[in-house]
């Protein structure tokens, strides 16, 4: 087998964002673009020679091409073994599970997650470390530096590998094992949640719908929910992964998972509804007649996790990303455990999990996870909910209402302004930053600014400091607005405005979220001058 070094020149835009490098498919299709980035990753993996690598993706358009390139480049780089999902598929949580279980040095995950797919959609590549989690910023910055100066990449000259059949094969000297993408993951789930109890729940007539949005979670959900747990056939809908996600925007929120929302809010709603995203790490939970915000879901899982075998001993601590509501903090306080506040992006949870400081963590963007892997895990969250429903024998909406009655309700919404021009979006953030010192004490409508800052995170484990992670404005009336620019979008800039208000009074727990938050929205728009600076009077998406 011949290894060739191919001369190349750098692309200037290969800096990974919140979760890997994401670009339009057409950008990734430029000659040498994929090769440059993968080589830059490999050049930063210490001890690659003789080690095991995991490769898999969410099956979106271009996945099949990049998997083959990655295999041939891995062989040229001296990895001794690659574990690759059948047909090149692995959900993000399954990739994390496989890396950990088989002691791989890391893994290439091919996905742009919740971004749309297809020839005109997005593609992405991220690298996960030996702990199974996304590479930290020190690593991704080193990759960017390398990619900015790259002069050659290495690849073996070999035919494409048949990934349709499970079993061992070879690329050059390197052994390749084509693995069942679901097996290791399903085995892990069985250790964490009570499959017997959940099967009993389904036997008793409990009905749910899981909408896989034609993305990667379909095979996992079918195998576990319908296969092992005995949920009726048809429980999982849109269960076949498609390269363009069947036209779905694979972002599990009330806007993009509208069919599920309509069913759950309608007269024929089953007992429970759930959905997942492109690469299977996000979850959406819907009770009958009630959408459960991801922030509330994290808090509810925190207070009930001990009902599942994997968490029976209780939790070491919990963490949430900064823009996630403070509902989990209230539960942590009652349990007497720490609640850490991290920047947006799963990579910031890894150190806390590795150090044993936390057991559960989550983000407002529908990511929830635990120390079982180092990624957020969509189906796991759904299974933990099912475990809780099976043990408490209460309907999901009752669990949510009881939670509010005990802890108060954190009304929450997010306004996204997508595809803004980059310059005015940056200017908006800069102007907001400059305003910070003058804001405390100012009144906007009937809200008064109490405090504000530009969130900076000091990692309690390695002491690394990550500045400028979002502007937060706290109002005296127990409300909060947070502003940040997205790090996963692929065209222009996306402004995210996170809005919340705490309501302790049980009589006020059934109000429309938009009514409760209207004054906070108004204040946030005024403070950031959103309309004037972006030319938009309405957000593109409200979730
Ligand atoms: C978004 C979410 C963030 C999440 C990230 C990756 O990032 O806000 O919470 O971790 O996507 O999720 P941003 O920078 O666009 O706000 V996934 O499921 O797309 O990998
Ligand atoms: Co995702």
Coordinates of C-alpha atoms in Angstrom, one line a residue, residues 39-298:
X39 CA -4.5 16.3 8.8
X40 CA -4.5 19.3 11.1
X41 CA -6.4 17.3 13.7
X42 CA -4.2 14.2 13.3
X43 CA -1.0 16.3 13.6
X44 CA -2.2 17.4 17.1
X45 CA -3.1 13.9 18.4
X46 CA -0.3 12.8 20.6
X47 CA 0.5 9.1 20.5
X48 CA -1.5 8.4 17.3
X49 CA 1.0 5.8 16.2
X50 CA -0.3 2.3 17.1
X51 CA -3.5 3.6 18.8
X52 CA -7.2 3.1 18.1
X53 CA -9.4 5.8 16.5
X54 CA -13.2 5.9 16.2
X55 CA -14.9 7.3 13.1
X56 CA -18.6 7.9 12.5
X57 CA -21.2 10.5 11.6
X58 CA -24.8 11.4 11.6
X59 CA -25.4 10.1 8.0
X60 CA -26.0 13.5 6.5
X61 CA -25.1 14.3 2.9
X62 CA -21.3 14.0 2.3
X63 CA -20.9 11.7 5.3
X64 CA -20.2 8.7 3.1
X65 CA -17.4 10.5 1.1
X66 CA -15.7 12.0 4.2
X67 CA -15.7 8.6 6.1
X68 CA -13.6 7.0 3.3
X69 CA -11.2 9.9 3.2
X70 CA -10.8 9.8 7.0
X71 CA -10.1 6.1 6.9
X72 CA -7.4 6.4 4.3
X73 CA -5.8 9.3 6.1
X74 CA -5.9 7.5 9.4
X75 CA -4.0 4.6 7.8
X76 CA -1.4 6.9 6.4
X77 CA -1.0 8.6 9.9
X78 CA -0.1 5.3 11.6
X79 CA -3.2 4.5 13.7
X80 CA -3.3 0.8 14.1
X81 CA -7.0 0.3 14.4
X82 CA -10.2 2.2 13.5
X83 CA -13.6 1.4 14.8
X84 CA -16.2 2.7 12.3
X85 CA -20.0 2.5 12.5
X86 CA -21.8 0.4 9.9
X87 CA -22.5 2.5 6.9
X88 CA -20.3 5.2 8.5
X89 CA -23.0 6.0 11.1
X90 CA -22.6 6.8 14.8
X91 CA -24.6 9.2 16.8
X92 CA -22.5 11.7 18.8
X93 CA -23.4 10.0 22.2
X94 CA -22.7 6.6 20.7
X95 CA -19.3 7.8 19.4
X96 CA -18.5 9.0 22.9
X97 CA -19.5 5.7 24.4
X98 CA -17.4 3.7 21.9
X99 CA -14.3 5.8 22.4
X100 CA -14.5 5.3 26.2
X101 CA -15.4 1.6 26.1
X102 CA -12.7 0.6 23.6
X103 CA -10.1 3.0 25.0
X104 CA -9.6 4.8 21.8
X105 CA -7.3 7.8 21.6
X106 CA -10.2 9.8 20.2
X107 CA -12.7 10.0 17.5
X108 CA -13.8 11.9 14.4
X109 CA -17.5 12.8 14.5
X110 CA -18.9 13.9 11.2
X111 CA -21.9 16.1 11.9
X112 CA -23.3 19.6 11.8
X113 CA -25.7 18.4 14.5
X114 CA -28.9 20.5 14.5
X115 CA -28.0 22.4 11.3
X116 CA -30.0 21.4 8.2
X117 CA -28.4 18.8 5.8
X118 CA -28.4 18.0 2.1
X119 CA -26.3 19.3 -0.8
X120 CA -27.3 22.9 0.1
X121 CA -27.1 22.3 3.8
X122 CA -24.3 22.1 6.3
X123 CA -21.6 19.6 7.1
X124 CA -19.2 19.4 10.1
X125 CA -16.2 17.6 11.6
X126 CA -15.3 17.5 15.2
X127 CA -12.7 15.7 17.2
X128 CA -13.4 14.0 20.5
X129 CA -10.6 13.2 23.0
X130 CA -9.9 9.9 24.8
X131 CA -12.3 10.8 27.5
X132 CA -15.0 10.7 24.8
X133 CA -15.8 14.4 24.9
X134 CA -15.3 17.3 22.5
X135 CA -11.8 18.6 22.3
X136 CA -11.1 21.6 24.6
X137 CA -10.3 25.0 23.2
X138 CA -6.5 24.6 23.6
X139 CA -6.8 21.7 21.2
X140 CA -9.1 23.3 18.7
X141 CA -7.0 26.4 18.6
X142 CA -3.9 24.3 17.9
X143 CA -5.8 22.6 15.0
X144 CA -6.7 26.0 13.6
X145 CA -3.1 27.2 13.9
X146 CA -1.9 24.1 12.1
X147 CA -4.6 24.4 9.4
X148 CA -3.5 28.0 8.8
X149 CA 0.0 26.9 7.9
X150 CA -0.4 23.4 6.4
X151 CA 1.7 22.4 3.5
X152 CA 0.9 18.7 2.9
X153 CA -1.4 15.9 4.0
X154 CA -0.9 12.1 3.9
X155 CA -3.2 9.6 2.5
X156 CA -2.9 5.9 1.4
X157 CA -3.8 4.9 -2.1
X158 CA -6.5 2.3 -1.4
X159 CA -10.0 1.5 -2.8
X160 CA -13.1 2.5 -0.8
X161 CA -14.0 0.2 2.0
X162 CA -17.3 -1.7 2.1
X163 CA -18.9 -0.3 5.3
X164 CA -22.2 -2.2 4.8
X165 CA -21.1 -5.4 6.5
X166 CA -20.2 -5.6 10.2
X167 CA -16.8 -7.2 10.8
X168 CA -13.0 -6.8 10.4
X169 CA -11.2 -5.6 7.3
X170 CA -8.0 -3.6 6.5
X171 CA -6.8 -0.4 4.9
X172 CA -3.1 -0.8 4.3
X173 CA -1.6 -2.0 7.5
X174 CA -4.4 -0.6 9.6
X175 CA -7.2 -2.9 10.8
X176 CA -10.7 -1.5 10.5
X177 CA -13.6 -2.9 12.4
X178 CA -17.1 -2.1 11.1
X179 CA -19.2 -2.1 14.2
X180 CA -22.9 -2.2 15.0
X181 CA -23.6 1.5 15.8
X182 CA -26.2 0.7 18.4
X183 CA -24.9 -2.3 20.4
X184 CA -22.4 -0.7 22.8
X185 CA -24.7 2.3 23.4
X186 CA -27.7 0.1 24.2
X187 CA -25.7 -2.0 26.6
X188 CA -24.6 1.2 28.5
X189 CA -28.2 2.4 28.7
X190 CA -29.3 -0.9 30.3
X191 CA -26.9 -0.3 33.1
X192 CA -28.2 3.2 33.8
X193 CA -31.9 3.0 33.6
X194 CA -34.4 0.3 34.7
X195 CA -35.4 -1.5 31.5
X196 CA -37.7 -3.8 33.4
X197 CA -39.7 -1.0 34.9
X198 CA -39.9 0.9 31.6
X199 CA -41.0 -2.3 29.8
X200 CA -43.7 -2.7 32.5
X201 CA -44.8 0.9 31.9
X202 CA -45.3 0.1 28.2
X203 CA -47.1 -3.2 29.0
X204 CA -49.5 -1.3 31.2
X205 CA -50.7 0.7 28.1
X206 CA -48.5 3.8 28.3
X207 CA -48.1 5.3 24.9
X208 CA -45.4 7.7 23.6
X209 CA -44.2 9.2 20.3
X210 CA -40.5 9.6 19.5
X211 CA -39.8 11.8 16.5
X212 CA -36.3 11.1 15.2
X213 CA -36.8 13.8 12.5
X214 CA -35.2 11.5 9.9
X215 CA -31.9 11.8 11.6
X216 CA -29.5 9.5 13.4
X217 CA -31.5 8.6 16.5
X218 CA -34.0 6.5 14.6
X219 CA -32.1 3.2 14.6
X220 CA -31.2 3.7 18.3
X221 CA -34.7 4.6 19.4
X222 CA -36.2 1.7 17.4
X223 CA -33.8 -0.8 18.8
X224 CA -34.2 0.3 22.4
X225 CA -37.8 1.6 22.7
X226 CA -39.5 -0.7 20.3
X227 CA -37.0 -3.6 20.4
X228 CA -35.9 -4.0 24.0
X229 CA -38.6 -2.1 25.9
X230 CA -41.6 -3.4 24.0
X231 CA -43.1 0.0 23.0
X232 CA -45.6 -0.7 20.2
X233 CA -44.3 -0.6 16.6
X234 CA -44.8 3.0 15.2
X235 CA -43.8 4.6 18.5
X236 CA -40.7 5.9 16.7
X237 CA -41.6 8.1 13.7
X238 CA -39.3 9.5 11.0
X239 CA -37.0 6.7 12.1
X240 CA -34.9 6.2 9.0
X241 CA -31.8 8.5 8.8
X242 CA -31.8 10.4 5.5
X243 CA -28.9 12.4 4.0
X244 CA -31.2 15.5 3.9
X245 CA -33.2 14.6 7.0
X246 CA -36.2 14.3 4.7
X247 CA -36.3 18.1 4.5
X248 CA -36.6 18.3 8.3
X249 CA -34.6 20.9 10.2
X250 CA -33.3 18.4 12.7
X251 CA -33.5 20.8 15.7
X252 CA -35.8 19.4 18.4
X253 CA -37.7 22.5 19.5
X254 CA -41.4 23.4 19.4
X255 CA -40.8 25.3 16.1
X256 CA -39.0 22.6 14.1
X257 CA -40.6 19.6 15.7
X258 CA -44.0 21.1 14.9
X259 CA -45.8 17.7 14.1
X260 CA -44.9 16.4 17.5
X261 CA -46.0 19.6 19.2
X262 CA -49.3 19.5 17.4
X263 CA -49.9 15.9 18.4
X264 CA -49.0 16.5 22.0
X265 CA -51.1 19.6 22.4
X266 CA -54.1 18.0 20.6
X267 CA -56.9 15.8 21.8
X268 CA -55.3 12.5 20.8
X269 CA -52.0 13.1 22.5
X270 CA -50.2 10.0 23.8
X271 CA -48.8 10.0 27.4
X272 CA -45.3 11.3 26.4
X273 CA -43.5 12.9 23.4
X274 CA -39.9 13.2 22.6
X275 CA -37.6 14.1 19.7
X276 CA -33.8 14.3 19.0
X277 CA -31.5 16.2 16.7
X278 CA -29.3 15.5 13.7
X279 CA -26.6 13.7 15.6
X280 CA -28.6 12.4 18.5
X281 CA -27.2 14.4 21.4
X282 CA -30.2 16.8 22.0
X283 CA -33.6 15.9 23.4
X284 CA -37.0 17.5 23.5
X285 CA -39.5 16.4 26.1
X286 CA -43.2 17.1 25.8
X287 CA -45.8 16.1 28.3
X288 CA -49.4 15.8 27.3
X289 CA -50.5 19.4 26.6
X290 CA -47.2 20.8 27.9
X291 CA -43.8 21.5 26.4
X292 CA -41.1 21.0 29.0
X293 CA -38.3 23.6 28.6
X294 CA -34.8 22.0 28.6
X295 CA -33.9 24.1 31.6
X296 CA -36.8 22.7 33.6
X297 CA -36.1 19.2 32.3
X298 CA -32.5 19.4 33.7

